[in-house]
Structure formats: C-alpha cells, structure tokens
Amino acid sequence: MTAVAERPAETRAEAPIETRPVRVKIRRYVPELNPEPYWQTFEVHALPTDRVLNLLLDIKGYQDGSLTFRRSCAHGVCGSDAMRINGVNRLACKVLVKDMPDEITIEPIKGLPLEKDLVVDMEPFFEAYRSIKPFLITYGQPPTREHIQSQADRERFDDTTKCILCAACTTSCPVYWTDGQYFGPAAIVNAHRFIFDSRDEGTEERLEILNDREGVWRCRTTFNCTEACPRGIEVTQAIAEVKKALLYRRV
Amino acid sequence: MPAVKRHSYDVIIVGAGGAGMRAALESSARVRTAVLTKLYPTRSHTGAAQGGMCAALANVEEDNWEWHTFDTVKGGDYLVDQDAAEVMCKEAIDAVLDLEKMGLPFNRTPEGRIDQRRFGGHTRNHGEAAVRRSCFAADRTGHMILQTLYQNCVKQGVEFFNEFYVLDLVLSEGRAAGAVAYELASGDIHVFEAKAVVLATGGFGKVFKTTSNAHTLTGDGMGIVWRKGLPLEDMEFFQFHPTGLAGLGILLSEAARGEGGILRNAVGERFMERYAPTIKDLAPRDIVARSMANEVREGRGAGPNKDYVLLDLTHLPREQIDAKLPDITEFARTYLGVEPYTEPVPVYPTAHYAMGGVPTNIRAEVLRNNTDVVPGLYAAGEVACVSVHGSNRLGTNSLLDINVFGRRGGIAAAEYAGVATKAPVPPGVESQVVATVQRLLESTGGDRVAEIRSALQNTMDMNAQVYRTEESLKQAEEDILALKARYVNVAVTDKGKRFNSDLLEAIELGFLLDLAEVLVIGARARNESRGGHFREDHPNRDDTNFMRHTMAYRNEDGSITLDYKPVVQTRYQPMERKY
Ligand SMILES: Cc1cc2nc3c(=O)[nH]c(=O)nc-3n(C[C@H](O)[C@H](O)[C@H](O)COP(=O)(O)OP(=O)(O)OC[C@H]3O[C@@H](n4cnc5c(N)ncnc54)[C@H](O)[C@@H]3O)c2cc1C
Ligand code: SF4
Ligand code: FES
C-alpha cells in the first residue's frame, strides 16, 4: 500500500529547499483490527535536515494518525524511540535521512512483547534493570557534607553513567532474543556504573546477582550492543570488566 | 464506553521529572503515595538539561546564599518573590549535598569535593565578578539528576503508574480529592482518590514552533488547573534562548560564544557589534535573542528562507572545539549535518522555559487567588510559579527549583495527608474525561491535529516570540480563537483503545490552545518590557504600573479575566538591570 504525502504548503511542498521522496516501509501491528503484523509503505518528501523521526511524525500527522510509536525529546537524550531501522537498532531521532537510502525499513525492537506498531512492552527491560539494584548502597553514617571522591575514581565509571535506558543494546543481543531471562547488556551497564563507583558498598550483593545463571556469563561478546548504543558507551567492555570483577572478586 | 477503575492513596503525584520524583521520595517515605506519569520516569525532559545546578557551596571560592539570592532577584528583573528566592538559595546547599549522597556523580575538584563552575548572571558580592557556583556532572547534569532520583525511587519502592495521562483534577468541597487518568496501554479510565495531589507536569514549550522542549511538554498540568477555574500566574513570561539549532530548536550551550564563537548574518557581518558595541556576542540572553530576530526580520537572515543567523566557530582551533565544545559539534553534525570546523552553524532563538505557571506559595501550596490556598493541592517545578524566576530565569536555577520545591511539596503534601480527612469524591467525577474521550473518538471532523498544532506554533513564533507588539499579539489572539473554533472538529483517525497516541495528541493540543491564549492575553495587557517579555511599542520597564504579577482567571463562558498580585519584596529594591 502506498500513500503520497500531502504536506501543508508552508512546510514542504512549496519550500524552496529541495525535498527528496523517500519510501518508508513500516512493520505495523494493530491487534484490535488484525491479529497479524503487516508491512505498509508510505512516501514522504524528506527535507535535507530530516531525521527518521520526522518522517514518522509526518506520516502520523498528515497520512495516518493511527501510526503508533514513542517519542519525546527528539534529540537523543530521553531514550523513547529505539527501533530497528534498516535492520539496525537506532534512535529514530538521531538518524539523518540524508544518510539513508531511498527506501527505509522500520521495525520495532526485538525481544520485548509487541504491543502496537513500533511500541513494545518495556516492563521486562526495566525489571531486569531494577533487579541489579541500580542505586548507591552505603552502610554506616553518611558524611556531613559530600562523600570525597578523587577525579580518577570519578572517571572510572564515567562511561556507564551516560546510559539513557533506551534498550537498543539489549534488544540487539542474540542471547537476549533466545533467552528472555538473560539480564541483557543494559542491566549490566547499570550494574557497572555502581560496581565501579568508589562510594558504593554494594558490590558483593550486586556481583552475586550477576553471577546468576541468567547473569553476566551468558554474554557471548558479539559486540552488537556496543554498535547499537546511541550514547557511544563501550558496552562490551563494561560487561568484560564486570566479568573480571566476578572472577577476581575485586574492582 | 471505556472501563473505569478506582484507586485510593494518601498522596498522588502527577509527573515523574525532577520535581515529581523529588516529591515522591519525601512523600512515599511518610504516607501511601502513587506517582502518575505520562512518560516512563527516565524519559522526562529534566534529562535534557546540560549546564548545572547552582548552590553556594563555596567549594572552590568564597560564596554565600545571600549573593545567590541577589543574583536571582536581579536576573528576574525584580519580579521575583524575594521570600521564595531566599528559601531556594538557602536550601540549595542541602539540595546538592542530598543529591550527592543519593549517588549523583558530580564532577570533582582535585581535593575530591563537588566541583563548581561559572554560569551567566551568577556573581560574587552583588555583581562584582563572576563566581563559580554551578555544580555539574559533565554536560549532562539534568540526565544525572533524573537518573539518580529514579534510582532512589527504585530503592525506596516508589509506586509508579507509567504512561498514565492525568486529564482532570478532582476537587470536592474546595479541596483536592484526586485525579482522573487515561491509561495509554488499555484506554481505560482510572479515578485516583487521594487526600493530597502534587502537580509536577513541567512546561509548555510546544506552543511554539522553535523550542528546546520535548514533544510531550504540552502544559497538561497548567491546562487542567486552568479549566478548574483556578488562576495561572505570569504566563506571558517565556524565556527564549538565543542559540537553538535553526529549524529544530535543539539547544546549543552558551559556552560556544564564551569560547569565542561569533554570530553573523547572511552577508557575514558580525551584527552584534551594532546592537551591543562593547560586549557584542556575549550580551545578555534576551538582548542577543532580539538582535538575531531583528536581523532576520530586516531581511539579513541566512539560508534559503533567510530565517536564521550563523554561529561561526570556524576561526577557532580544532583542538579547542574538541576540548571545550564537544556537545555543539556533536549536535550540529548529527542534526544539521554541518561540520563546525569548516562551516558556520545555523541558529535561531528557541523557546526554552516557562517562568509562569500555577501560582504557589513557599510551601508549594496552590493558590486559588492572591492569598488563599486550595487545601490538599500542591505544585512544583516548571508547572508552578512560586515565583523564584520572576520575568527571566537565571541559568541553573530550574534544576535547583525542582529539587527544593519538589522536596517541599512532597513533605507538605504528606504531612497534610497525615492529618486531613478525605474529601468525599462525588459519583461520576470521571464523566468529563469520559465524554471528552468519547467525543474525540466519534469525531468525524476533517481538521488534523498536526495542521492545527502547526498553525498555532507558527502564529506564536511569528507574533508572540522575542518581539511583541499590540498588533502582533492581537493577530496571535485572533489566530488562536480561529484555531480553537477549528479544534471543535478535530479529527482523530485512530479509533482503538490500545496505545491511542492519536487521541492523546488531540487532547494535548487542547491544552496548548488554552495556554497560548492565556500567554497572549497576558502579554497584550502588559504594556512594558521586562525580562523575557519585550514589547516594541513599550520598550521600557514600567515599575509604577507593572511591578506586579499577572493573575489570569478563566470565566465560565471561557473568556479570560486578568488580575494582579503584588511582588514580595524583602531586602532588595528594584534597580536598573545592567551587567
Ligand atoms: C535543553 C534544556 C536544557 C536545560 N538546561 C538547564 C540547566 O542547565 N540548568 C537548569 O537549571 N535548568 C535547565 N533547563 C530547565 C530544566 O531542565 C527544566 O525546567 C526542569 O527540568 C523541569 O522539571 P520538571 O520536573 O518540572 O518537569 P519535567 O522534567 O518536564 O517532567 C514533567 C513530568 O510530567 C509528566 N506529565 C506531564 N503531563 C502529564 C499528564 N497529563 N499526566 C501525567 N504525567 C504528566 C511527564 O511524564 C514528566 O514525567 C533546561 C531545559 C531544557 C529544555
Ligand atoms: S547502554 Fe546504550 S544502548 Fe544500552 S540502554 Fe544504555 S544508552 Fe541504550
Ligand atoms: S525522542 Fe528522545 S531519544 Fe529520541
């Protein structure tokens, strides 16, 4: 099915900027109307500055209001719009259309229960995150002012503090696809963020959780996660560091 | 008809950004609390904040909270309620230390203390020189605040209802009695009975086309309160940040100009030399934003539509760009495909922050008029107007505001719920929401949400942005009224119950239309220029007639009445705002 975009005059059709026709092929799923997922193709006139999210907004706004996806910040900081774009997990708001071919295929991320169109149930993902105790654990009297932490100690876990819980990594992991019980890279990244924080005293309990059957040892180092991460986090390396900490029981 | 489900709590908190989660940590430690949020907590726009959060910790140089208070009052062009500013700046120190103890990874000094850096408008000893007051975690302070608060909510077992859209407030016998929410996943309606309600729904930047705000910042909390006949304060004051990426509004930090970046028009002229001969590109935010808009208006804008100016960094050494401006280069490359090493970056002022909102006192209680509160109803964060920002917010003071007044609101609501009896919830409180949902789902109208919304955003950018006149505002008002008439027939294509974001966008658009009207009517009546509100036909500040807050009320027939509220002054007398 192909529909042609009708754009309001002031935004595209009459804009003096050159637009480029792009075919957006979307895997749709509307269980209330149709028990099976299906493909639908839309044609959109893309502006040179458009990101894939703009195309989706345009389709929703001017062609089919029922197209459903999550979005909020529109600049890669909230983690709402991870999806499979031409087979790779990306944030739709960070992919420039001008870097894409004339046909763009969009599917929901894999491994989480599908709800509708590009929307998946995020609960299992957040449950895995919550299960690794993603919070600072300290015992004894808190300091009167701040904890003292050296710049080097602060640097130690800087990379993993950048995580926006978008699930791009976890849902690109072949182990996670076949075994939904596996915590997945994002949970391990967030465990890393605390295990390597010099202020934290919960390392033992956290490592115990990660040593579990469904924990860190399931990782097969395929690097999909690192490639998928829109924040440039060295996910595989973080997992390797957690594995090492488990082997030697120290950080 | 949608299914209706009922719940009962002591306190419900609407919103899970910085303000909502800070409130939740306090409230849930004391009484039975639920947090209702239309987004997963970590998707809230607090996560987009970069710069920092000010507190006079004096970790790196002499500082004290009284200097911080003075800067806040002056920065707000004296429309700040000084009792509130004092509270905020005094409690700032503990607010930062609390976050650190909760685990926030602040940058550190060589001694291992929380590091601090300079930020616009923050000075030592009442304007003597810039002071290092902003506490930060790299250039993602807001992200770290949001994550840290969520992590602590997980630790404390706070109960969240994610992707629940609150669409109405329940008031009974003049008191707060709960809220009505729409569940995105199922389309069910939920009635939450509660002794106290805390609103923490954030801002409404989406009334403008060019904005640094998220798609979801549609002012729902303000809109709900407004439709209940409760007042909104100072809605005409909106902050426009000079350097948003053109056409996108994504924020580029002021650091670009601090490092030597230059603003140029289409012919390459450094135009700020004409507007601010001495400090040029580093003039205050409102002046730079207006100068940029003027260049475009007079036909000297760059680009195919001549609708932006250029931020030129090409003369800076690459090492300096890499070391000091990694964000700007990343955003410019990703979003405009522009290489800042060799090409100037298209920029234009972007709607950034709502100074106005739901009027509150320093206990975060919502006001029903100039003096009386609505028992059991609280508000904190960008949705509220306490007013610590007056007519112009100082950088870093919002992350502070959400922590200080979020905490206060959470404590006050829990304490109130601990002693208050439940207000009776009359049967059928959900009928209004059910009717709205039903009407929209059955609508056969032909007007698309996207068309009405984009027309609204266009007229607001055109007529109520950095430059305003009686004429432009009148035009905006007429446009809004015409759009409201079209909105009656708005089309919702998705007729389903599951994840019907089409329906919710239509409802959100209704809030945007209401709030845009309040903004424009307040701006039309304020015949002066102060802070973020600039009237070309009244270019000076007028303390005789306008040193007062605007209080807007909605009448039964939908018309608007304006009233005024005195500014609380404690120790600082208004002076001319010079830097
Ligand atoms: C790009 C950018 C950079 C910034 N940088 C800084 C900075 O460096 N320093 C600074 O001090 N300030 C900064 N600010 C301002 C500051 O970040 C915000 O004002 C502040 O974070 C707002 O927090 P909040 O908790 O009030 O709202 P938000 O964080 O916006 O949260 C709103 C919450 O309300 C919920 N919600 C909304 N409507 C409903 C509804 N109908 N039902 C249920 N839930 C609802 C949402 O789900 C969300 O959880 C910046 C702002 C932007 C946009
Ligand atoms: S590690 Fe990267 S990809 Fe994974 S959830 Fe965090 S931000 Fe997303
Ligand atoms: S919309 Fe926020 S990350 Fe894409």
PDB file of C-alpha atoms in Angstrom, chain B residues 123-245:
ATOM      1  CA  THR B 123      28.221  36.726  40.702  1.00  0.00           C
ATOM      2  CA  ARG B 124      30.163  37.347  43.901  1.00  0.00           C
ATOM      3  CA  ASN B 125      29.180  40.169  46.204  1.00  0.00           C
ATOM      4  CA  HIS B 126      26.206  41.604  44.278  1.00  0.00           C
ATOM      5  CA  GLY B 127      27.639  41.783  40.813  1.00  0.00           C
ATOM      6  CA  GLU B 128      31.349  42.323  41.458  1.00  0.00           C
ATOM      7  CA  ALA B 129      32.563  39.434  39.278  1.00  0.00           C
ATOM      8  CA  ALA B 130      31.509  36.004  38.046  1.00  0.00           C
ATOM      9  CA  VAL B 131      31.520  33.318  40.722  1.00  0.00           C
ATOM     10  CA  ARG B 132      31.929  29.533  40.450  1.00  0.00           C
ATOM     11  CA  ARG B 133      28.588  28.383  41.811  1.00  0.00           C
ATOM     12  CA  SER B 134      27.218  25.807  39.365  1.00  0.00           C
ATOM     13  CA  CYS B 135      27.555  22.155  40.422  1.00  0.00           C
ATOM     14  CA  PHE B 136      27.643  19.848  37.430  1.00  0.00           C
ATOM     15  CA  ALA B 137      28.103  16.357  36.089  1.00  0.00           C
ATOM     16  CA  ALA B 138      29.944  16.885  32.810  1.00  0.00           C
ATOM     17  CA  ASP B 139      27.447  18.388  30.350  1.00  0.00           C
ATOM     18  CA  ARG B 140      24.602  16.110  31.402  1.00  0.00           C
ATOM     19  CA  THR B 141      23.633  17.391  34.832  1.00  0.00           C
ATOM     20  CA  GLY B 142      19.899  17.036  34.186  1.00  0.00           C
ATOM     21  CA  HIS B 143      20.365  13.479  32.946  1.00  0.00           C
ATOM     22  CA  MET B 144      22.230  12.586  36.118  1.00  0.00           C
ATOM     23  CA  ILE B 145      19.614  14.240  38.342  1.00  0.00           C
ATOM     24  CA  LEU B 146      16.810  12.356  36.622  1.00  0.00           C
ATOM     25  CA  GLN B 147      18.669   9.021  36.792  1.00  0.00           C
ATOM     26  CA  THR B 148      19.706   9.498  40.423  1.00  0.00           C
ATOM     27  CA  LEU B 149      16.187  10.369  41.538  1.00  0.00           C
ATOM     28  CA  TYR B 150      14.731   7.411  39.645  1.00  0.00           C
ATOM     29  CA  GLN B 151      17.356   5.088  41.121  1.00  0.00           C
ATOM     30  CA  ASN B 152      16.395   6.227  44.594  1.00  0.00           C
ATOM     31  CA  CYS B 153      12.713   5.757  43.808  1.00  0.00           C
ATOM     32  CA  VAL B 154      13.553   2.165  42.808  1.00  0.00           C
ATOM     33  CA  LYS B 155      15.482   1.739  46.055  1.00  0.00           C
ATOM     34  CA  GLN B 156      12.577   3.073  48.068  1.00  0.00           C
ATOM     35  CA  GLY B 157       9.985   1.048  46.158  1.00  0.00           C
ATOM     36  CA  VAL B 158       8.001   4.081  44.968  1.00  0.00           C
ATOM     37  CA  GLU B 159       4.824   3.036  43.170  1.00  0.00           C
ATOM     38  CA  PHE B 160       4.629   4.333  39.592  1.00  0.00           C
ATOM     39  CA  PHE B 161       1.793   4.284  37.114  1.00  0.00           C
ATOM     40  CA  ASN B 162       3.709   4.733  33.859  1.00  0.00           C
ATOM     41  CA  GLU B 163       2.052   6.023  30.710  1.00  0.00           C
ATOM     42  CA  PHE B 164      -0.960   7.200  32.666  1.00  0.00           C
ATOM     43  CA  TYR B 165      -2.159  10.579  31.370  1.00  0.00           C
ATOM     44  CA  VAL B 166      -3.841  12.676  34.040  1.00  0.00           C
ATOM     45  CA  LEU B 167      -6.585  14.628  32.301  1.00  0.00           C
ATOM     46  CA  ASP B 168      -8.594  16.069  35.175  1.00  0.00           C
ATOM     47  CA  LEU B 169      -8.300  17.020  38.786  1.00  0.00           C
ATOM     48  CA  VAL B 170     -10.941  16.108  41.352  1.00  0.00           C
ATOM     49  CA  LEU B 171     -11.894  18.980  43.627  1.00  0.00           C
ATOM     50  CA  SER B 172     -14.508  18.491  46.295  1.00  0.00           C
ATOM     51  CA  GLU B 173     -15.729  20.992  48.882  1.00  0.00           C
ATOM     52  CA  GLY B 174     -12.973  23.315  47.674  1.00  0.00           C
ATOM     53  CA  ARG B 175     -10.260  20.770  48.460  1.00  0.00           C
ATOM     54  CA  ALA B 176      -8.168  18.416  46.317  1.00  0.00           C
ATOM     55  CA  ALA B 177      -9.679  14.943  46.258  1.00  0.00           C
ATOM     56  CA  GLY B 178      -7.820  13.121  43.483  1.00  0.00           C
ATOM     57  CA  ALA B 179      -7.321  12.936  39.751  1.00  0.00           C
ATOM     58  CA  VAL B 180      -8.724  11.211  36.674  1.00  0.00           C
ATOM     59  CA  ALA B 181      -6.247   9.471  34.391  1.00  0.00           C
ATOM     60  CA  TYR B 182      -6.288   7.759  30.993  1.00  0.00           C
ATOM     61  CA  GLU B 183      -4.179   4.623  30.683  1.00  0.00           C
ATOM     62  CA  LEU B 184      -2.339   4.608  27.358  1.00  0.00           C
ATOM     63  CA  ALA B 185      -1.941   0.830  27.089  1.00  0.00           C
ATOM     64  CA  SER B 186      -5.615  -0.034  27.539  1.00  0.00           C
ATOM     65  CA  GLY B 187      -7.678   3.107  27.043  1.00  0.00           C
ATOM     66  CA  ASP B 188      -9.168   2.579  30.496  1.00  0.00           C
ATOM     67  CA  ILE B 189     -10.092   5.487  32.712  1.00  0.00           C
ATOM     68  CA  HIS B 190      -8.745   5.456  36.276  1.00  0.00           C
ATOM     69  CA  VAL B 191     -10.056   7.509  39.168  1.00  0.00           C
ATOM     70  CA  PHE B 192      -7.407   8.079  41.839  1.00  0.00           C
ATOM     71  CA  GLU B 193      -8.847   9.262  45.115  1.00  0.00           C
ATOM     72  CA  ALA B 194      -6.324  10.997  47.346  1.00  0.00           C
ATOM     73  CA  LYS B 195      -6.120  13.408  50.236  1.00  0.00           C
ATOM     74  CA  ALA B 196      -3.435  15.428  48.505  1.00  0.00           C
ATOM     75  CA  VAL B 197      -2.302  15.923  44.917  1.00  0.00           C
ATOM     76  CA  VAL B 198       1.086  17.264  43.811  1.00  0.00           C
ATOM     77  CA  LEU B 199       1.310  18.605  40.248  1.00  0.00           C
ATOM     78  CA  ALA B 200       4.761  18.288  38.656  1.00  0.00           C
ATOM     79  CA  THR B 201       3.959  18.141  34.955  1.00  0.00           C
ATOM     80  CA  GLY B 202       6.637  20.502  33.606  1.00  0.00           C
ATOM     81  CA  GLY B 203       6.394  23.234  30.983  1.00  0.00           C
ATOM     82  CA  PHE B 204       4.507  24.015  27.767  1.00  0.00           C
ATOM     83  CA  GLY B 205       7.186  24.937  25.234  1.00  0.00           C
ATOM     84  CA  LYS B 206       5.253  23.180  22.471  1.00  0.00           C
ATOM     85  CA  VAL B 207       3.035  26.243  21.994  1.00  0.00           C
ATOM     86  CA  PHE B 208       5.998  27.475  19.963  1.00  0.00           C
ATOM     87  CA  LYS B 209       7.377  26.015  16.758  1.00  0.00           C
ATOM     88  CA  THR B 210      11.013  26.553  17.598  1.00  0.00           C
ATOM     89  CA  THR B 211      11.684  25.180  21.052  1.00  0.00           C
ATOM     90  CA  SER B 212      14.226  23.251  23.103  1.00  0.00           C
ATOM     91  CA  ASN B 213      11.312  21.464  24.751  1.00  0.00           C
ATOM     92  CA  ALA B 214      10.214  17.859  24.169  1.00  0.00           C
ATOM     93  CA  HIS B 215       7.160  16.898  22.117  1.00  0.00           C
ATOM     94  CA  THR B 216       5.480  15.930  25.370  1.00  0.00           C
ATOM     95  CA  LEU B 217       5.789  19.350  27.036  1.00  0.00           C
ATOM     96  CA  THR B 218       2.214  20.391  26.392  1.00  0.00           C
ATOM     97  CA  GLY B 219       1.374  22.064  29.704  1.00  0.00           C
ATOM     98  CA  ASP B 220      -1.204  19.494  30.799  1.00  0.00           C
ATOM     99  CA  GLY B 221      -0.983  20.361  34.492  1.00  0.00           C
ATOM    100  CA  MET B 222      -1.453  24.070  33.858  1.00  0.00           C
ATOM    101  CA  GLY B 223      -4.281  23.358  31.431  1.00  0.00           C
ATOM    102  CA  ILE B 224      -6.125  21.141  33.905  1.00  0.00           C
ATOM    103  CA  VAL B 225      -5.872  23.687  36.704  1.00  0.00           C
ATOM    104  CA  TRP B 226      -6.976  26.427  34.325  1.00  0.00           C
ATOM    105  CA  ARG B 227     -10.126  24.571  33.315  1.00  0.00           C
ATOM    106  CA  LYS B 228     -10.983  24.206  37.000  1.00  0.00           C
ATOM    107  CA  GLY B 229     -11.275  27.995  37.209  1.00  0.00           C
ATOM    108  CA  LEU B 230      -8.049  28.314  39.187  1.00  0.00           C
ATOM    109  CA  PRO B 231      -5.638  31.104  38.222  1.00  0.00           C
ATOM    110  CA  LEU B 232      -2.383  30.991  36.239  1.00  0.00           C
ATOM    111  CA  GLU B 233       0.383  33.457  37.057  1.00  0.00           C
ATOM    112  CA  ASP B 234       2.774  35.407  34.791  1.00  0.00           C
ATOM    113  CA  MET B 235       2.126  33.252  31.736  1.00  0.00           C
ATOM    114  CA  GLU B 236       3.400  35.985  29.386  1.00  0.00           C
ATOM    115  CA  PHE B 237       6.963  35.455  30.603  1.00  0.00           C
ATOM    116  CA  PHE B 238       8.669  32.848  28.452  1.00  0.00           C
ATOM    117  CA  GLN B 239      12.426  32.595  28.093  1.00  0.00           C
ATOM    118  CA  PHE B 240      13.922  32.426  24.595  1.00  0.00           C
ATOM    119  CA  HIS B 241      17.446  31.083  24.452  1.00  0.00           C
ATOM    120  CA  PRO B 242      19.497  32.721  21.658  1.00  0.00           C
ATOM    121  CA  THR B 243      21.197  29.697  20.204  1.00  0.00           C
ATOM    122  CA  GLY B 244      18.911  26.869  19.225  1.00  0.00           C
ATOM    123  CA  LEU B 245      19.779  24.858  16.108  1.00  0.00           C
TER     124      LEU B 245
END
